[in-house]
Amino acid sequence: MSKRPEIYKSGFIALIGAPNVGKSTLLNRILGQKVSITSAKPQTTRNRILGVRHFPGGQMVFLDTPGIHVARSKLNRRLVTTAHSTLNEVDAVFWVVDACHAWGESEALILSLLERLTTPVFLCVNKIDLVDAQTVSRIKEEFAARRPFQAIAAVSALRGPGVEGLLKETEKVLAEGPPYFPQEMITDLSERFLAGEIVREKAMRLLGEEIPYAVAVTVEGFKEKPDGGMVVIQTTIHVERDSQKSIVIGKKGSMLKRIGTDARKDLEKLLGTRVYLELFVRVQDKWRQKDPLMDEFGY
Ligand code: GDP
Ligand code: MG
């Protein structure tokens, strides 16, 4: 008698959580590659970033949702709407909280959002490398009392502990499904798109408090040299005001140079080749309030 073939399992999983709790870091850890940019500033993630984790007999497709928070500007409202609609489409939800301050305004909002969902929710208590075991147990108890969870996992997205265990638990809830993406594919984002994201990450990290939300990045050129030894990338950093442009450029171009150097190093790692990166800065008045412009930037 021949062995019955194992069924193939697949499903979509949304990463949800307040800004800065470590969603993007967790996604990168799960995928083993940088596909979602991270920074110490909240709201770095503006796009729904898709990544695929393959395991023997199946795959998990991840959506990195923007952080949920009280909507203020038009841009923020769009971000919240994106997160809402994501939750209704997925097979499981990873709710990430920060062990250093697990409960707050955002968590209360998320809890209420999840009330209407029947999707299994995994609570990921992240950054456990920063707190003691007692704190982790206390957080687990507090959250377990608030709603039922499929599982509660204590993880460190940055260092690794707990993440593989969480994925094993997740495999159990996946139903039979098709391989949505081919084996070798871990993200549907083009290298070109990722190049812009990396430049935006570096800009946001280096620019301090002054202009985090005013920065958007577009990629005008992405060409491999015919001999294959180098990729030439042209990007533009868009800001809203002349004063911001000066900050981005810095004294004698020093800031732009740092952004460029940091971004180039990451791009060379990502692409596995030498990179020639050209950076421009352009003032685009009030892009955040204009829908056509937001569409152009892909938000
Ligand atoms: P997101 O806004 O939820 O996507 O958060 P990010 O992934 O961008 O992470 C926000 C900040 O928290 C970054 O500075 C990360 O390096 C840091 N971080 C994320 N996970 C961990 C963790 O497990 N431990 C520690 N110590 N820091 C973390
Ligand atoms: Mg993020």
CSV table of C-alpha atoms and ligand atoms in Angstrom, one decimal:
chain,number,residue,atom,x,y,z
A,1,MET,CA,0.0,0.0,0.0
A,2,SER,CA,1.4,3.4,-0.9
A,3,LYS,CA,1.7,6.1,1.7
A,4,ARG,CA,-1.1,8.7,1.6
A,5,PRO,CA,0.4,12.0,0.3
A,6,GLU,CA,0.5,14.7,3.0
A,7,ILE,CA,-1.8,17.7,2.3
A,8,TYR,CA,-0.2,21.0,1.4
A,9,LYS,CA,-1.1,23.8,3.8
A,10,SER,CA,-1.1,27.5,3.2
A,11,GLY,CA,-2.6,30.7,4.6
A,12,PHE,CA,-2.3,34.4,5.0
A,13,ILE,CA,-1.2,36.0,8.3
A,14,ALA,CA,-1.5,39.6,9.3
A,15,LEU,CA,1.0,41.2,11.6
A,16,ILE,CA,-0.8,43.8,13.7
A,17,GLY,CA,0.3,45.9,16.6
A,18,ALA,CA,1.0,49.4,17.8
A,19,PRO,CA,3.8,51.4,16.1
A,20,ASN,CA,7.3,50.4,17.1
A,21,VAL,CA,6.5,47.1,18.8
A,22,GLY,CA,8.7,45.2,16.4
A,23,LYS,CA,6.3,43.9,13.6
A,24,SER,CA,8.8,44.6,10.8
A,25,THR,CA,11.7,43.1,12.8
A,26,LEU,CA,9.6,40.0,13.4
A,27,LEU,CA,8.7,39.7,9.7
A,28,ASN,CA,12.4,40.0,8.7
A,29,ARG,CA,13.3,37.4,11.3
A,30,ILE,CA,10.6,35.0,10.0
A,31,LEU,CA,11.7,35.4,6.5
A,32,GLY,CA,15.4,35.5,7.2
A,33,GLN,CA,15.8,38.5,5.0
A,34,LYS,CA,15.2,42.2,5.2
A,35,VAL,CA,12.0,42.9,3.4
A,36,SER,CA,10.4,45.4,5.8
A,37,ILE,CA,12.2,48.4,7.0
A,38,THR,CA,12.5,49.1,10.7
A,39,SER,CA,13.4,52.1,12.7
A,40,ALA,CA,13.0,53.4,16.2
A,41,LYS,CA,10.4,55.9,14.9
A,42,PRO,CA,6.8,54.8,14.9
A,43,GLN,CA,5.0,54.5,11.6
A,44,THR,CA,8.0,53.5,9.5
A,45,THR,CA,5.8,51.0,7.7
A,46,ARG,CA,3.4,52.6,5.2
A,47,ASN,CA,2.9,49.7,2.8
A,48,ARG,CA,1.4,46.3,3.1
A,49,ILE,CA,4.6,44.3,2.7
A,50,LEU,CA,4.2,40.7,1.7
A,51,GLY,CA,6.6,38.0,2.6
A,52,VAL,CA,6.4,34.2,2.3
A,53,ARG,CA,7.7,31.7,4.7
A,54,HIS,CA,8.1,28.2,3.3
A,55,PHE,CA,8.1,25.1,5.4
A,56,PRO,CA,8.1,21.4,4.5
A,57,GLY,CA,4.5,20.8,3.3
A,58,GLY,CA,3.3,24.4,3.2
A,59,GLN,CA,3.7,28.2,3.2
A,60,MET,CA,2.7,31.2,5.3
A,61,VAL,CA,2.1,34.5,3.5
A,62,PHE,CA,2.6,37.5,5.8
A,63,LEU,CA,1.2,41.0,5.6
A,64,ASP,CA,3.0,43.7,7.6
A,65,THR,CA,0.2,46.1,8.4
A,66,PRO,CA,0.8,49.7,9.3
A,67,GLY,CA,0.6,50.4,13.0
A,68,ILE,CA,-2.9,51.0,14.3
A,69,HIS,CA,-3.4,54.2,16.1
A,70,VAL,CA,-5.8,57.1,16.4
A,71,ALA,CA,-6.1,58.6,12.9
A,72,ARG,CA,-5.1,62.2,12.5
A,73,SER,CA,-4.0,63.4,9.1
A,74,LYS,CA,-5.3,62.1,5.8
A,75,LEU,CA,-2.3,59.9,5.4
A,76,ASN,CA,-2.8,58.4,8.9
A,77,ARG,CA,-6.5,57.6,8.1
A,78,ARG,CA,-5.4,55.7,5.0
A,79,LEU,CA,-3.0,53.7,7.1
A,80,VAL,CA,-5.7,52.7,9.6
A,81,THR,CA,-8.1,51.7,6.8
A,82,THR,CA,-5.4,49.5,5.3
A,83,ALA,CA,-5.0,47.6,8.6
A,84,HIS,CA,-8.7,47.1,9.1
A,85,SER,CA,-9.3,45.6,5.7
A,86,THR,CA,-6.2,43.3,6.1
A,87,LEU,CA,-7.7,41.7,9.2
A,88,ASN,CA,-10.8,40.5,7.5
A,89,GLU,CA,-8.9,38.8,4.7
A,90,VAL,CA,-6.5,36.7,6.6
A,91,ASP,CA,-6.4,33.2,8.1
A,92,ALA,CA,-4.5,34.1,11.3
A,93,VAL,CA,-3.4,37.3,13.1
A,94,PHE,CA,-0.1,37.9,14.9
A,95,TRP,CA,-0.8,40.6,17.4
A,96,VAL,CA,2.6,41.9,18.5
A,97,VAL,CA,3.0,43.8,21.8
A,98,ASP,CA,6.1,45.3,23.4
A,99,ALA,CA,7.1,43.6,26.7
A,100,CYS,CA,8.5,46.9,28.0
A,101,HIS,CA,5.0,48.5,27.8
A,102,ALA,CA,2.5,46.0,26.7
A,103,TRP,CA,-0.8,47.8,27.3
A,104,GLY,CA,-1.7,51.2,26.1
A,105,GLU,CA,-4.1,53.3,24.0
A,106,SER,CA,-3.3,51.4,20.8
A,107,GLU,CA,-3.7,48.0,22.4
A,108,ALA,CA,-7.1,49.0,23.7
A,109,LEU,CA,-8.1,50.0,20.2
A,110,ILE,CA,-6.8,46.8,18.7
A,111,LEU,CA,-8.6,44.7,21.3
A,112,SER,CA,-11.8,46.3,20.3
A,113,LEU,CA,-11.1,45.8,16.6
A,114,LEU,CA,-10.4,42.1,17.2
A,115,GLU,CA,-13.7,41.7,18.9
A,116,ARG,CA,-15.6,41.1,15.7
A,117,LEU,CA,-13.0,38.7,14.3
A,118,THR,CA,-13.3,34.9,14.3
A,119,THR,CA,-9.8,34.5,12.9
A,120,PRO,CA,-7.3,32.8,15.3
A,121,VAL,CA,-5.2,35.4,17.0
A,122,PHE,CA,-1.6,34.7,18.3
A,123,LEU,CA,-0.3,37.1,20.8
A,124,CYS,CA,3.4,37.7,20.4
A,125,VAL,CA,4.9,39.3,23.5
A,126,ASN,CA,8.0,40.8,21.8
A,127,LYS,CA,11.3,42.2,23.1
A,128,ILE,CA,11.6,39.7,25.9
A,129,ASP,CA,15.3,40.2,25.8
A,130,LEU,CA,14.6,43.6,27.6
A,131,VAL,CA,12.5,42.3,30.6
A,132,ASP,CA,12.6,39.6,33.2
A,133,ALA,CA,10.7,36.4,33.2
A,134,GLN,CA,8.2,37.6,35.8
A,135,THR,CA,7.2,40.5,33.7
A,136,VAL,CA,6.6,38.2,30.7
A,137,SER,CA,4.3,35.9,32.9
A,138,ARG,CA,2.4,38.9,34.1
A,139,ILE,CA,1.8,40.2,30.6
A,140,LYS,CA,0.7,36.8,29.5
A,141,GLU,CA,-1.9,36.5,32.3
A,142,GLU,CA,-3.2,40.0,31.7
A,143,PHE,CA,-3.8,39.5,28.0
A,144,ALA,CA,-5.2,36.0,28.5
A,145,ALA,CA,-7.9,37.6,30.7
A,146,ARG,CA,-8.9,40.0,28.0
A,147,ARG,CA,-9.7,37.7,25.2
A,148,PRO,CA,-9.0,34.1,24.0
A,149,PHE,CA,-5.8,33.6,22.1
A,150,GLN,CA,-4.9,30.7,19.9
A,151,ALA,CA,-1.5,30.8,21.6
A,152,ILE,CA,0.6,33.3,23.5
A,153,ALA,CA,4.3,33.4,22.5
A,154,ALA,CA,7.1,35.2,24.2
A,155,VAL,CA,9.6,36.2,21.6
A,156,SER,CA,12.6,38.3,20.8
A,157,ALA,CA,12.2,39.3,17.1
A,158,LEU,CA,15.6,41.0,17.3
A,159,ARG,CA,17.5,38.0,18.8
A,160,GLY,CA,15.4,35.1,17.7
A,161,PRO,CA,14.2,33.2,20.8
A,162,GLY,CA,10.5,32.0,20.6
A,163,VAL,CA,10.0,32.7,16.9
A,164,GLU,CA,10.4,29.2,15.5
A,165,GLY,CA,8.1,27.9,18.3
A,166,LEU,CA,5.5,30.4,17.3
A,167,LEU,CA,5.7,29.3,13.7
A,168,LYS,CA,5.3,25.7,14.7
A,169,GLU,CA,2.0,26.6,16.5
A,170,THR,CA,0.9,28.6,13.5
A,171,GLU,CA,1.3,25.6,11.2
A,172,LYS,CA,-1.3,23.8,13.2
A,173,VAL,CA,-4.1,26.3,12.4
A,174,LEU,CA,-3.4,26.4,8.6
A,175,ALA,CA,-5.9,24.6,6.4
A,176,GLU,CA,-5.2,22.8,3.2
A,177,GLY,CA,-4.4,25.4,0.5
A,178,PRO,CA,-2.5,26.0,-2.7
A,179,PRO,CA,1.1,27.1,-2.9
A,180,TYR,CA,0.4,30.8,-3.6
A,181,PHE,CA,4.0,31.5,-4.4
A,182,PRO,CA,6.8,29.5,-5.9
A,183,GLN,CA,9.4,28.0,-3.6
A,184,GLU,CA,12.2,30.4,-4.3
A,185,MET,CA,10.0,33.5,-3.7
A,186,ILE,CA,10.0,35.1,-0.3
A,187,THR,CA,8.6,38.5,-1.2
A,188,ASP,CA,6.6,39.9,-4.1
A,189,LEU,CA,8.3,43.2,-3.8
A,190,SER,CA,10.7,44.1,-6.5
A,191,GLU,CA,14.3,44.9,-5.8
A,192,ARG,CA,13.5,48.3,-7.2
A,193,PHE,CA,10.8,49.0,-4.6
A,194,LEU,CA,13.0,47.7,-1.8
A,195,ALA,CA,15.7,50.1,-2.9
A,196,GLY,CA,13.4,53.0,-2.3
A,197,GLU,CA,12.3,51.6,1.1
A,198,ILE,CA,15.9,51.2,2.2
A,199,VAL,CA,16.7,54.8,1.3
A,200,ARG,CA,13.6,56.0,3.2
A,201,GLU,CA,14.7,53.9,6.2
A,202,LYS,CA,18.1,55.5,6.3
A,203,ALA,CA,16.7,59.0,5.9
A,204,MET,CA,14.2,58.4,8.8
A,205,ARG,CA,16.9,57.0,11.1
A,206,LEU,CA,19.4,59.8,10.5
A,207,LEU,CA,17.1,62.8,10.3
A,208,GLY,CA,16.1,62.9,14.0
A,209,GLU,CA,12.8,64.3,15.1
A,210,GLU,CA,12.5,67.1,12.5
A,211,ILE,CA,10.8,65.6,9.5
A,212,PRO,CA,9.9,61.9,9.9
A,213,TYR,CA,6.6,61.9,8.1
A,214,ALA,CA,7.5,64.4,5.4
A,215,VAL,CA,9.8,62.0,3.6
A,216,ALA,CA,8.8,59.9,0.6
A,217,VAL,CA,11.2,58.2,-1.7
A,218,THR,CA,10.8,57.3,-5.4
A,219,VAL,CA,13.1,55.3,-7.6
A,220,GLU,CA,13.7,56.7,-11.0
A,221,GLY,CA,16.3,54.4,-12.3
A,222,PHE,CA,17.4,50.8,-11.5
A,223,LYS,CA,19.8,49.4,-14.1
A,224,GLU,CA,22.3,46.6,-14.0
A,225,LYS,CA,25.5,47.4,-15.9
A,226,PRO,CA,25.9,45.1,-18.9
A,227,ASP,CA,28.9,43.4,-17.4
A,228,GLY,CA,26.8,42.5,-14.3
A,229,GLY,CA,29.3,44.0,-11.9
A,230,MET,CA,27.2,46.9,-10.6
A,231,VAL,CA,23.7,48.2,-10.3
A,232,VAL,CA,23.1,51.9,-10.8
A,233,ILE,CA,20.1,53.2,-8.8
A,234,GLN,CA,18.6,56.7,-9.0
A,235,THR,CA,16.3,57.8,-6.2
A,236,THR,CA,14.6,61.0,-5.1
A,237,ILE,CA,13.8,62.0,-1.5
A,238,HIS,CA,10.7,64.1,-1.5
A,239,VAL,CA,10.1,66.6,1.2
A,240,GLU,CA,7.4,69.3,1.8
A,241,ARG,CA,9.4,72.4,2.5
A,242,ASP,CA,12.7,74.1,1.5
A,243,SER,CA,13.7,74.1,5.2
A,244,GLN,CA,13.4,70.3,5.2
A,245,LYS,CA,15.4,70.0,2.0
A,246,SER,CA,18.3,71.8,3.8
A,247,ILE,CA,18.1,69.4,6.6
A,248,VAL,CA,18.1,66.4,4.3
A,249,ILE,CA,21.1,67.7,2.4
A,250,GLY,CA,22.9,68.8,5.6
A,251,LYS,CA,26.0,71.0,6.0
A,252,LYS,CA,28.0,70.7,2.7
A,253,GLY,CA,25.9,67.7,1.8
A,254,SER,CA,27.1,65.7,4.8
A,255,MET,CA,23.6,64.3,5.7
A,256,LEU,CA,22.8,63.2,2.2
A,257,LYS,CA,26.1,61.6,2.0
A,258,ARG,CA,25.5,59.6,5.2
A,259,ILE,CA,22.0,58.5,4.0
A,260,GLY,CA,23.6,57.5,0.7
A,261,THR,CA,26.4,55.5,2.3
A,262,ASP,CA,24.2,53.7,4.8
A,263,ALA,CA,21.7,52.8,2.1
A,264,ARG,CA,24.3,51.7,-0.4
A,265,LYS,CA,25.8,49.2,2.1
A,266,ASP,CA,22.3,47.6,2.7
A,267,LEU,CA,21.6,47.6,-1.0
A,268,GLU,CA,24.8,45.8,-1.7
A,269,LYS,CA,23.9,43.2,0.8
A,270,LEU,CA,20.4,42.8,-0.6
A,271,LEU,CA,21.5,42.6,-4.2
A,272,GLY,CA,24.7,40.8,-3.7
A,273,THR,CA,26.6,43.2,-6.0
A,274,ARG,CA,28.2,46.6,-6.0
A,275,VAL,CA,25.8,49.5,-6.1
A,276,TYR,CA,26.2,53.0,-7.4
A,277,LEU,CA,23.5,55.1,-5.7
A,278,GLU,CA,22.4,58.6,-6.8
A,279,LEU,CA,20.3,60.6,-4.4
A,280,PHE,CA,18.3,63.7,-5.3
A,281,VAL,CA,16.2,65.9,-3.0
A,282,ARG,CA,13.0,67.5,-4.3
A,283,VAL,CA,10.5,69.8,-2.6
A,284,GLN,CA,7.0,68.7,-3.3
A,285,ASP,CA,4.5,71.0,-1.5
A,286,LYS,CA,2.2,69.2,0.9
A,287,TRP,CA,2.3,65.8,-0.7
A,288,ARG,CA,0.7,64.2,2.3
A,289,GLN,CA,-2.6,66.1,1.7
A,290,LYS,CA,-2.9,65.3,-2.0
A,291,ASP,CA,-4.3,61.9,-3.0
A,292,PRO,CA,-2.9,61.7,-6.5
A,293,LEU,CA,0.5,62.3,-5.1
A,294,MET,CA,0.0,59.6,-2.5
A,295,ASP,CA,-1.0,57.2,-5.2
A,296,GLU,CA,2.2,58.1,-7.1
A,297,PHE,CA,4.2,57.2,-4.1
A,298,GLY,CA,2.4,53.9,-3.8
A,299,TYR,CA,0.6,54.4,-0.4
B,1,GDP,P1,7.2,48.2,13.9
B,1,GDP,O1,6.9,49.6,13.9
B,1,GDP,O2,6.3,47.5,14.8
B,1,GDP,O3,7.4,47.6,12.6
B,1,GDP,O4,8.6,48.1,14.7
B,1,GDP,P2,10.1,47.8,14.1
B,1,GDP,O5,10.2,46.4,13.7
B,1,GDP,O6,10.4,48.9,13.2
B,1,GDP,O7,10.9,47.9,15.5
B,1,GDP,C1,11.0,49.1,16.3
B,1,GDP,C2,12.2,49.1,17.1
B,1,GDP,O8,12.2,48.1,18.1
B,1,GDP,C3,13.5,49.0,16.3
B,1,GDP,O9,14.5,49.8,16.8
B,1,GDP,C4,13.9,47.5,16.5
B,1,GDP,O10,15.2,47.2,16.4
B,1,GDP,C5,13.4,47.3,18.0
B,1,GDP,N1,13.0,45.9,18.2
B,1,GDP,C6,12.2,45.1,17.6
B,1,GDP,N2,12.2,43.8,18.1
B,1,GDP,C7,13.0,43.8,19.2
B,1,GDP,C8,13.4,42.8,20.2
B,1,GDP,O11,12.9,41.7,20.1
B,1,GDP,N3,14.2,43.3,21.1
B,1,GDP,C9,14.8,44.5,21.2
B,1,GDP,N4,15.6,44.8,22.1
B,1,GDP,N5,14.4,45.5,20.3
B,1,GDP,C10,13.6,45.1,19.3
B,2,MG,MG,7.1,48.4,10.7
